[in-house]
Amino acid sequence: IALIRNSREGLVPDIVTLSKKCIDNGANGITVHPRSDLRHIKPDDIKSLRSLTKDKNVELNIEGNPFSLENEVYPGFLKLVEADIPDQCTLVPDEADQLTSDHGWDLKNDGVELQRIIKFLRTLNIRVSLFLDPDIDQILRAKEIGADRIELYTGPYANAFHKKIELKKCLESYKNSVTKANEIGLEVNAGHDLNLLNLRSFLAIGRISEVSIGHALISDALIYGIEKTIK
């Protein structure tokens, strides 16, 4: 929604009004993904949404790269999170010039620094989720460094579903990942390109706590309307 708003000057569509509509039609939470170039969600949006989600008693999830630093228009990811403490923080390894998230963390390289950040976020009573590929070794490392949840990057699944190429094999990989995560005490979120066509079969693979699917949701809403799409 914010991306559409920012494609031209002005306040339309209104972030808070449409977030309220999402919640009123059954959404359990709102996800925002601020970036250092402010190409969609802005700091003032987060303040407004924190107030709305508290009032509506639903969760606010702020996702982004914790290594994203301050610039002339952006306070830095961790300062932004600390300013308007969300219920959940999803840490994503996207670069500043990256169009969208397209891979999970390599915790062999980033695990030590992420462990420090996770510890800091948990002192603020924030649940922490790590964006990962369906890779058992990475899931085990996520548990070791203190994550509460993982969010599985579902782009490859959505692509396999659409092209009908090796879909069974792809789903088996995600199923094994969900099972292992649950076995070691990690809750599982999922996100990226899940929509009204492919969501049902994905959710059938195991216990998944949450999906964040803004782009596909808004795309489906162009066809069905936002109220019907969410319901």
PDB file of C-alpha atoms in Angstrom:
ATOM      1  CA  ILE A   1       0.000   0.000   0.000  1.00  0.00           C
ATOM      2  CA  ALA A   2       2.801   2.392   0.894  1.00  0.00           C
ATOM      3  CA  LEU A   3       4.632   1.592  -2.328  1.00  0.00           C
ATOM      4  CA  ILE A   4       1.584   2.644  -4.345  1.00  0.00           C
ATOM      5  CA  ARG A   5       1.207   5.819  -2.288  1.00  0.00           C
ATOM      6  CA  ASN A   6       4.835   6.768  -2.769  1.00  0.00           C
ATOM      7  CA  SER A   7       4.745   6.275  -6.537  1.00  0.00           C
ATOM      8  CA  ARG A   8       3.447   9.844  -6.679  1.00  0.00           C
ATOM      9  CA  GLU A   9       3.229  12.700  -4.198  1.00  0.00           C
ATOM     10  CA  GLY A  10       0.323  12.732  -1.793  1.00  0.00           C
ATOM     11  CA  LEU A  11      -1.362  10.615   0.869  1.00  0.00           C
ATOM     12  CA  VAL A  12      -3.468   8.295  -1.299  1.00  0.00           C
ATOM     13  CA  PRO A  13      -3.955   5.450  -0.578  1.00  0.00           C
ATOM     14  CA  ASP A  14      -3.998   6.169   3.145  1.00  0.00           C
ATOM     15  CA  ILE A  15      -1.914   3.694   5.148  1.00  0.00           C
ATOM     16  CA  VAL A  16      -3.872   3.838   8.403  1.00  0.00           C
ATOM     17  CA  THR A  17      -7.339   3.721   6.815  1.00  0.00           C
ATOM     18  CA  LEU A  18      -6.506   0.645   4.767  1.00  0.00           C
ATOM     19  CA  SER A  19      -4.664  -1.028   7.650  1.00  0.00           C
ATOM     20  CA  LYS A  20      -7.790  -0.558   9.774  1.00  0.00           C
ATOM     21  CA  LYS A  21      -9.857  -2.127   6.983  1.00  0.00           C
ATOM     22  CA  CYS A  22      -7.476  -5.098   6.892  1.00  0.00           C
ATOM     23  CA  ILE A  23      -7.808  -5.592  10.646  1.00  0.00           C
ATOM     24  CA  ASP A  24     -11.590  -5.157  10.635  1.00  0.00           C
ATOM     25  CA  ASN A  25     -11.844  -7.900   8.020  1.00  0.00           C
ATOM     26  CA  GLY A  26      -9.846 -10.423   9.986  1.00  0.00           C
ATOM     27  CA  ALA A  27      -6.118  -9.678   9.700  1.00  0.00           C
ATOM     28  CA  ASN A  28      -4.258 -10.607  12.885  1.00  0.00           C
ATOM     29  CA  GLY A  29      -1.520  -8.077  12.332  1.00  0.00           C
ATOM     30  CA  ILE A  30       0.149  -5.502  10.117  1.00  0.00           C
ATOM     31  CA  THR A  31       3.602  -5.896   8.575  1.00  0.00           C
ATOM     32  CA  VAL A  32       5.815  -3.042   7.418  1.00  0.00           C
ATOM     33  CA  HIS A  33       9.228  -3.213   5.754  1.00  0.00           C
ATOM     34  CA  PRO A  34      10.971   0.165   6.023  1.00  0.00           C
ATOM     35  CA  ARG A  35      13.999   0.703   3.788  1.00  0.00           C
ATOM     36  CA  SER A  36      16.772   3.237   3.923  1.00  0.00           C
ATOM     37  CA  ASP A  37      15.569   5.064   0.775  1.00  0.00           C
ATOM     38  CA  LEU A  38      12.010   5.387   2.229  1.00  0.00           C
ATOM     39  CA  ARG A  39      10.532   4.030  -0.986  1.00  0.00           C
ATOM     40  CA  HIS A  40       7.501   2.787   0.883  1.00  0.00           C
ATOM     41  CA  ILE A  41       6.940   2.766   4.682  1.00  0.00           C
ATOM     42  CA  LYS A  42       8.215   5.882   6.451  1.00  0.00           C
ATOM     43  CA  PRO A  43       8.976   6.455  10.159  1.00  0.00           C
ATOM     44  CA  ASP A  44       5.808   8.501  10.685  1.00  0.00           C
ATOM     45  CA  ASP A  45       3.746   5.651   9.221  1.00  0.00           C
ATOM     46  CA  ILE A  46       5.107   3.308  11.856  1.00  0.00           C
ATOM     47  CA  LYS A  47       4.135   5.628  14.699  1.00  0.00           C
ATOM     48  CA  SER A  48       0.578   5.785  13.379  1.00  0.00           C
ATOM     49  CA  LEU A  49       0.385   2.025  12.850  1.00  0.00           C
ATOM     50  CA  ARG A  50       1.792   1.289  16.312  1.00  0.00           C
ATOM     51  CA  SER A  51      -1.043   3.347  17.761  1.00  0.00           C
ATOM     52  CA  LEU A  52      -3.636   1.601  15.559  1.00  0.00           C
ATOM     53  CA  THR A  53      -2.449  -1.935  16.283  1.00  0.00           C
ATOM     54  CA  LYS A  54      -2.392  -1.300  20.031  1.00  0.00           C
ATOM     55  CA  ASP A  55      -5.901   0.118  19.853  1.00  0.00           C
ATOM     56  CA  LYS A  56      -7.116  -2.855  17.807  1.00  0.00           C
ATOM     57  CA  ASN A  57      -5.160  -5.386  19.920  1.00  0.00           C
ATOM     58  CA  VAL A  58      -3.346  -6.911  16.936  1.00  0.00           C
ATOM     59  CA  GLU A  59       0.346  -7.335  16.247  1.00  0.00           C
ATOM     60  CA  LEU A  60       2.745  -5.007  14.477  1.00  0.00           C
ATOM     61  CA  ASN A  61       5.633  -6.691  12.664  1.00  0.00           C
ATOM     62  CA  ILE A  62       8.540  -4.552  11.497  1.00  0.00           C
ATOM     63  CA  GLU A  63      10.872  -6.314   9.102  1.00  0.00           C
ATOM     64  CA  GLY A  64      14.127  -5.240   7.559  1.00  0.00           C
ATOM     65  CA  ASN A  65      17.885  -5.482   7.608  1.00  0.00           C
ATOM     66  CA  PRO A  66      19.290  -4.807  11.098  1.00  0.00           C
ATOM     67  CA  PHE A  67      22.589  -3.722   9.547  1.00  0.00           C
ATOM     68  CA  SER A  68      20.854  -0.885   7.677  1.00  0.00           C
ATOM     69  CA  LEU A  69      22.361   2.305   9.066  1.00  0.00           C
ATOM     70  CA  GLU A  70      21.254   5.906   9.489  1.00  0.00           C
ATOM     71  CA  ASN A  71      21.317   8.351   6.580  1.00  0.00           C
ATOM     72  CA  GLU A  72      19.902  11.842   5.989  1.00  0.00           C
ATOM     73  CA  VAL A  73      16.290  10.564   5.789  1.00  0.00           C
ATOM     74  CA  TYR A  74      16.420   7.283   7.687  1.00  0.00           C
ATOM     75  CA  PRO A  75      17.215   6.756  11.387  1.00  0.00           C
ATOM     76  CA  GLY A  76      18.649   3.266  10.909  1.00  0.00           C
ATOM     77  CA  PHE A  77      16.672   0.060  11.302  1.00  0.00           C
ATOM     78  CA  LEU A  78      17.357  -0.707  14.948  1.00  0.00           C
ATOM     79  CA  LYS A  79      16.758   2.893  16.058  1.00  0.00           C
ATOM     80  CA  LEU A  80      13.461   2.849  14.163  1.00  0.00           C
ATOM     81  CA  VAL A  81      12.441  -0.387  15.908  1.00  0.00           C
ATOM     82  CA  GLU A  82      13.466   0.966  19.307  1.00  0.00           C
ATOM     83  CA  ALA A  83      11.435   4.142  18.754  1.00  0.00           C
ATOM     84  CA  ASP A  84       8.133   2.317  18.154  1.00  0.00           C
ATOM     85  CA  ILE A  85       8.549  -1.099  19.714  1.00  0.00           C
ATOM     86  CA  PRO A  86       6.671  -3.711  17.655  1.00  0.00           C
ATOM     87  CA  ASP A  87       5.380  -7.077  18.783  1.00  0.00           C
ATOM     88  CA  GLN A  88       7.637  -8.841  16.306  1.00  0.00           C
ATOM     89  CA  CYS A  89      10.778  -7.929  14.424  1.00  0.00           C
ATOM     90  CA  THR A  90      11.663  -9.956  11.333  1.00  0.00           C
ATOM     91  CA  LEU A  91      15.312  -9.659  10.365  1.00  0.00           C
ATOM     92  CA  VAL A  92      15.879  -9.859   6.615  1.00  0.00           C
ATOM     93  CA  PRO A  93      19.201  -9.828   4.678  1.00  0.00           C
ATOM     94  CA  ASP A  94      18.169  -7.411   1.923  1.00  0.00           C
ATOM     95  CA  GLU A  95      20.584  -4.841   0.526  1.00  0.00           C
ATOM     96  CA  ALA A  96      19.688  -1.160   0.170  1.00  0.00           C
ATOM     97  CA  ASP A  97      19.387  -1.393  -3.616  1.00  0.00           C
ATOM     98  CA  GLN A  98      17.564  -4.737  -3.616  1.00  0.00           C
ATOM     99  CA  LEU A  99      14.087  -4.652  -5.160  1.00  0.00           C
ATOM    100  CA  THR A 100      12.627  -7.211  -2.755  1.00  0.00           C
ATOM    101  CA  SER A 101      13.748  -9.943  -0.377  1.00  0.00           C
ATOM    102  CA  ASP A 102      14.904 -12.943  -2.390  1.00  0.00           C
ATOM    103  CA  HIS A 103      17.011 -15.125  -0.071  1.00  0.00           C
ATOM    104  CA  GLY A 104      17.460 -16.016   3.567  1.00  0.00           C
ATOM    105  CA  TRP A 105      20.333 -15.379   5.963  1.00  0.00           C
ATOM    106  CA  ASP A 106      23.606 -17.271   5.857  1.00  0.00           C
ATOM    107  CA  LEU A 107      23.970 -17.712   9.600  1.00  0.00           C
ATOM    108  CA  LYS A 108      27.411 -19.240   9.254  1.00  0.00           C
ATOM    109  CA  ASN A 109      28.657 -15.777   8.272  1.00  0.00           C
ATOM    110  CA  ASP A 110      26.188 -13.465  10.028  1.00  0.00           C
ATOM    111  CA  GLY A 111      25.194 -15.530  13.048  1.00  0.00           C
ATOM    112  CA  VAL A 112      27.523 -13.989  15.635  1.00  0.00           C
ATOM    113  CA  GLU A 113      26.429 -10.414  14.944  1.00  0.00           C
ATOM    114  CA  LEU A 114      22.782 -11.417  14.639  1.00  0.00           C
ATOM    115  CA  GLN A 115      22.970 -13.172  17.999  1.00  0.00           C
ATOM    116  CA  ARG A 116      23.961  -9.866  19.602  1.00  0.00           C
ATOM    117  CA  ILE A 117      21.095  -8.057  17.848  1.00  0.00           C
ATOM    118  CA  ILE A 118      18.564 -10.725  18.826  1.00  0.00           C
ATOM    119  CA  LYS A 119      19.632 -10.421  22.455  1.00  0.00           C
ATOM    120  CA  PHE A 120      19.145  -6.638  22.283  1.00  0.00           C
ATOM    121  CA  LEU A 121      15.689  -6.908  20.710  1.00  0.00           C
ATOM    122  CA  ARG A 122      14.549  -9.418  23.290  1.00  0.00           C
ATOM    123  CA  THR A 123      15.489  -6.983  26.075  1.00  0.00           C
ATOM    124  CA  LEU A 124      12.783  -4.788  24.527  1.00  0.00           C
ATOM    125  CA  ASN A 125      10.309  -7.701  24.768  1.00  0.00           C
ATOM    126  CA  ILE A 126      10.196  -8.061  20.985  1.00  0.00           C
ATOM    127  CA  ARG A 127       9.689 -11.480  19.410  1.00  0.00           C
ATOM    128  CA  VAL A 128      12.418 -12.076  16.817  1.00  0.00           C
ATOM    129  CA  SER A 129      12.034 -13.946  13.535  1.00  0.00           C
ATOM    130  CA  LEU A 130      14.826 -14.686  11.045  1.00  0.00           C
ATOM    131  CA  PHE A 131      14.149 -14.798   7.293  1.00  0.00           C
ATOM    132  CA  LEU A 132      15.507 -18.125   6.039  1.00  0.00           C
ATOM    133  CA  ASP A 133      15.522 -20.460   3.080  1.00  0.00           C
ATOM    134  CA  PRO A 134      14.156 -23.970   3.732  1.00  0.00           C
ATOM    135  CA  ASP A 135      17.559 -25.222   4.903  1.00  0.00           C
ATOM    136  CA  ILE A 136      17.787 -27.474   7.969  1.00  0.00           C
ATOM    137  CA  ASP A 137      21.324 -26.345   8.895  1.00  0.00           C
ATOM    138  CA  GLN A 138      20.264 -22.697   8.894  1.00  0.00           C
ATOM    139  CA  ILE A 139      17.191 -23.516  10.982  1.00  0.00           C
ATOM    140  CA  LEU A 140      19.330 -25.262  13.597  1.00  0.00           C
ATOM    141  CA  ARG A 141      21.655 -22.236  13.715  1.00  0.00           C
ATOM    142  CA  ALA A 142      18.661 -19.906  14.136  1.00  0.00           C
ATOM    143  CA  LYS A 143      17.705 -21.772  17.277  1.00  0.00           C
ATOM    144  CA  GLU A 144      21.276 -21.679  18.570  1.00  0.00           C
ATOM    145  CA  ILE A 145      21.545 -17.888  18.290  1.00  0.00           C
ATOM    146  CA  GLY A 146      18.266 -17.216  20.091  1.00  0.00           C
ATOM    147  CA  ALA A 147      15.569 -16.606  17.467  1.00  0.00           C
ATOM    148  CA  ASP A 148      11.960 -17.150  18.518  1.00  0.00           C
ATOM    149  CA  ARG A 149      10.726 -17.852  15.003  1.00  0.00           C
ATOM    150  CA  ILE A 150      11.862 -18.239  11.448  1.00  0.00           C
ATOM    151  CA  GLU A 151      10.136 -16.878   8.370  1.00  0.00           C
ATOM    152  CA  LEU A 152      10.556 -19.177   5.392  1.00  0.00           C
ATOM    153  CA  TYR A 153      11.144 -17.430   2.073  1.00  0.00           C
ATOM    154  CA  THR A 154       8.404 -18.896  -0.135  1.00  0.00           C
ATOM    155  CA  GLY A 155       9.366 -17.383  -3.492  1.00  0.00           C
ATOM    156  CA  PRO A 156      10.684 -20.719  -4.845  1.00  0.00           C
ATOM    157  CA  TYR A 157       7.487 -22.493  -3.783  1.00  0.00           C
ATOM    158  CA  ALA A 158       5.291 -19.887  -5.479  1.00  0.00           C
ATOM    159  CA  ASN A 159       7.368 -20.197  -8.640  1.00  0.00           C
ATOM    160  CA  ALA A 160       7.148 -24.004  -8.599  1.00  0.00           C
ATOM    161  CA  PHE A 161       3.385 -23.823  -8.047  1.00  0.00           C
ATOM    162  CA  HIS A 162       2.927 -21.411 -10.942  1.00  0.00           C
ATOM    163  CA  LYS A 163       5.118 -23.338 -13.385  1.00  0.00           C
ATOM    164  CA  LYS A 164       4.094 -26.798 -12.088  1.00  0.00           C
ATOM    165  CA  ILE A 165       7.775 -27.795 -12.061  1.00  0.00           C
ATOM    166  CA  GLU A 166       9.045 -30.085  -9.277  1.00  0.00           C
ATOM    167  CA  LEU A 167       6.265 -28.851  -7.005  1.00  0.00           C
ATOM    168  CA  LYS A 168       6.119 -32.033  -4.920  1.00  0.00           C
ATOM    169  CA  LYS A 169       9.875 -31.964  -4.312  1.00  0.00           C
ATOM    170  CA  CYS A 170       9.754 -28.276  -3.436  1.00  0.00           C
ATOM    171  CA  LEU A 171       6.901 -28.741  -0.958  1.00  0.00           C
ATOM    172  CA  GLU A 172       8.712 -31.659   0.661  1.00  0.00           C
ATOM    173  CA  SER A 173      11.690 -29.395   1.346  1.00  0.00           C
ATOM    174  CA  TYR A 174       9.462 -26.840   3.061  1.00  0.00           C
ATOM    175  CA  LYS A 175       7.600 -29.542   4.968  1.00  0.00           C
ATOM    176  CA  ASN A 176      10.848 -30.963   6.340  1.00  0.00           C
ATOM    177  CA  SER A 177      11.919 -27.476   7.373  1.00  0.00           C
ATOM    178  CA  VAL A 178       8.644 -26.745   9.163  1.00  0.00           C
ATOM    179  CA  THR A 179       8.763 -30.096  10.951  1.00  0.00           C
ATOM    180  CA  LYS A 180      12.355 -29.601  12.122  1.00  0.00           C
ATOM    181  CA  ALA A 181      11.716 -26.041  13.282  1.00  0.00           C
ATOM    182  CA  ASN A 182       8.700 -27.131  15.318  1.00  0.00           C
ATOM    183  CA  GLU A 183      10.671 -30.051  16.784  1.00  0.00           C
ATOM    184  CA  ILE A 184      13.355 -27.733  18.180  1.00  0.00           C
ATOM    185  CA  GLY A 185      10.906 -25.153  19.519  1.00  0.00           C
ATOM    186  CA  LEU A 186      10.889 -22.572  16.729  1.00  0.00           C
ATOM    187  CA  GLU A 187       7.589 -21.238  15.461  1.00  0.00           C
ATOM    188  CA  VAL A 188       7.349 -20.820  11.701  1.00  0.00           C
ATOM    189  CA  ASN A 189       6.206 -17.839   9.656  1.00  0.00           C
ATOM    190  CA  ALA A 190       6.236 -17.721   5.875  1.00  0.00           C
ATOM    191  CA  GLY A 191       6.146 -15.070   3.210  1.00  0.00           C
ATOM    192  CA  HIS A 192       6.641 -14.008  -0.377  1.00  0.00           C
ATOM    193  CA  ASP A 193       4.253 -14.463  -3.301  1.00  0.00           C
ATOM    194  CA  LEU A 194       1.719 -16.542  -1.380  1.00  0.00           C
ATOM    195  CA  ASN A 195      -1.734 -15.822  -2.782  1.00  0.00           C
ATOM    196  CA  LEU A 196      -5.294 -17.122  -3.000  1.00  0.00           C
ATOM    197  CA  LEU A 197      -4.238 -19.847  -5.431  1.00  0.00           C
ATOM    198  CA  ASN A 198      -1.186 -21.303  -3.708  1.00  0.00           C
ATOM    199  CA  LEU A 199      -1.690 -20.550  -0.018  1.00  0.00           C
ATOM    200  CA  ARG A 200      -3.966 -23.462   0.895  1.00  0.00           C
ATOM    201  CA  SER A 201      -1.594 -26.226  -0.250  1.00  0.00           C
ATOM    202  CA  PHE A 202       1.349 -24.541   1.454  1.00  0.00           C
ATOM    203  CA  LEU A 203      -0.423 -24.273   4.799  1.00  0.00           C
ATOM    204  CA  ALA A 204      -1.210 -28.002   4.616  1.00  0.00           C
ATOM    205  CA  ILE A 205       2.458 -28.971   5.109  1.00  0.00           C
ATOM    206  CA  GLY A 206       2.593 -28.290   8.842  1.00  0.00           C
ATOM    207  CA  ARG A 207       2.113 -25.850  11.711  1.00  0.00           C
ATOM    208  CA  ILE A 208       2.672 -22.341  10.367  1.00  0.00           C
ATOM    209  CA  SER A 209       1.930 -19.434  12.688  1.00  0.00           C
ATOM    210  CA  GLU A 210       1.798 -16.496  10.291  1.00  0.00           C
ATOM    211  CA  VAL A 211       2.098 -15.436   6.670  1.00  0.00           C
ATOM    212  CA  SER A 212       3.089 -11.978   5.405  1.00  0.00           C
ATOM    213  CA  ILE A 213       2.003 -11.595   1.798  1.00  0.00           C
ATOM    214  CA  GLY A 214       1.408  -7.910   1.108  1.00  0.00           C
ATOM    215  CA  HIS A 215       2.271  -7.750  -2.591  1.00  0.00           C
ATOM    216  CA  ALA A 216       0.152 -10.744  -3.586  1.00  0.00           C
ATOM    217  CA  LEU A 217      -2.658  -9.654  -1.280  1.00  0.00           C
ATOM    218  CA  ILE A 218      -2.907  -6.223  -2.898  1.00  0.00           C
ATOM    219  CA  SER A 219      -2.669  -7.802  -6.351  1.00  0.00           C
ATOM    220  CA  ASP A 220      -5.579 -10.128  -5.537  1.00  0.00           C
ATOM    221  CA  ALA A 221      -7.477  -7.149  -4.097  1.00  0.00           C
ATOM    222  CA  LEU A 222      -7.400  -5.509  -7.532  1.00  0.00           C
ATOM    223  CA  ILE A 223      -9.577  -8.389  -8.698  1.00  0.00           C
ATOM    224  CA  TYR A 224     -11.739  -9.203  -5.678  1.00  0.00           C
ATOM    225  CA  GLY A 225     -11.573  -6.100  -3.491  1.00  0.00           C
ATOM    226  CA  ILE A 226      -9.574  -5.875  -0.289  1.00  0.00           C
ATOM    227  CA  GLU A 227     -12.348  -6.968   2.057  1.00  0.00           C
ATOM    228  CA  LYS A 228     -13.178 -10.165   0.156  1.00  0.00           C
ATOM    229  CA  THR A 229      -9.499 -10.963  -0.454  1.00  0.00           C
ATOM    230  CA  ILE A 230      -8.635 -10.803   3.250  1.00  0.00           C
ATOM    231  CA  LYS A 231     -11.661 -12.798   4.318  1.00  0.00           C
TER     232      LYS A 231
END
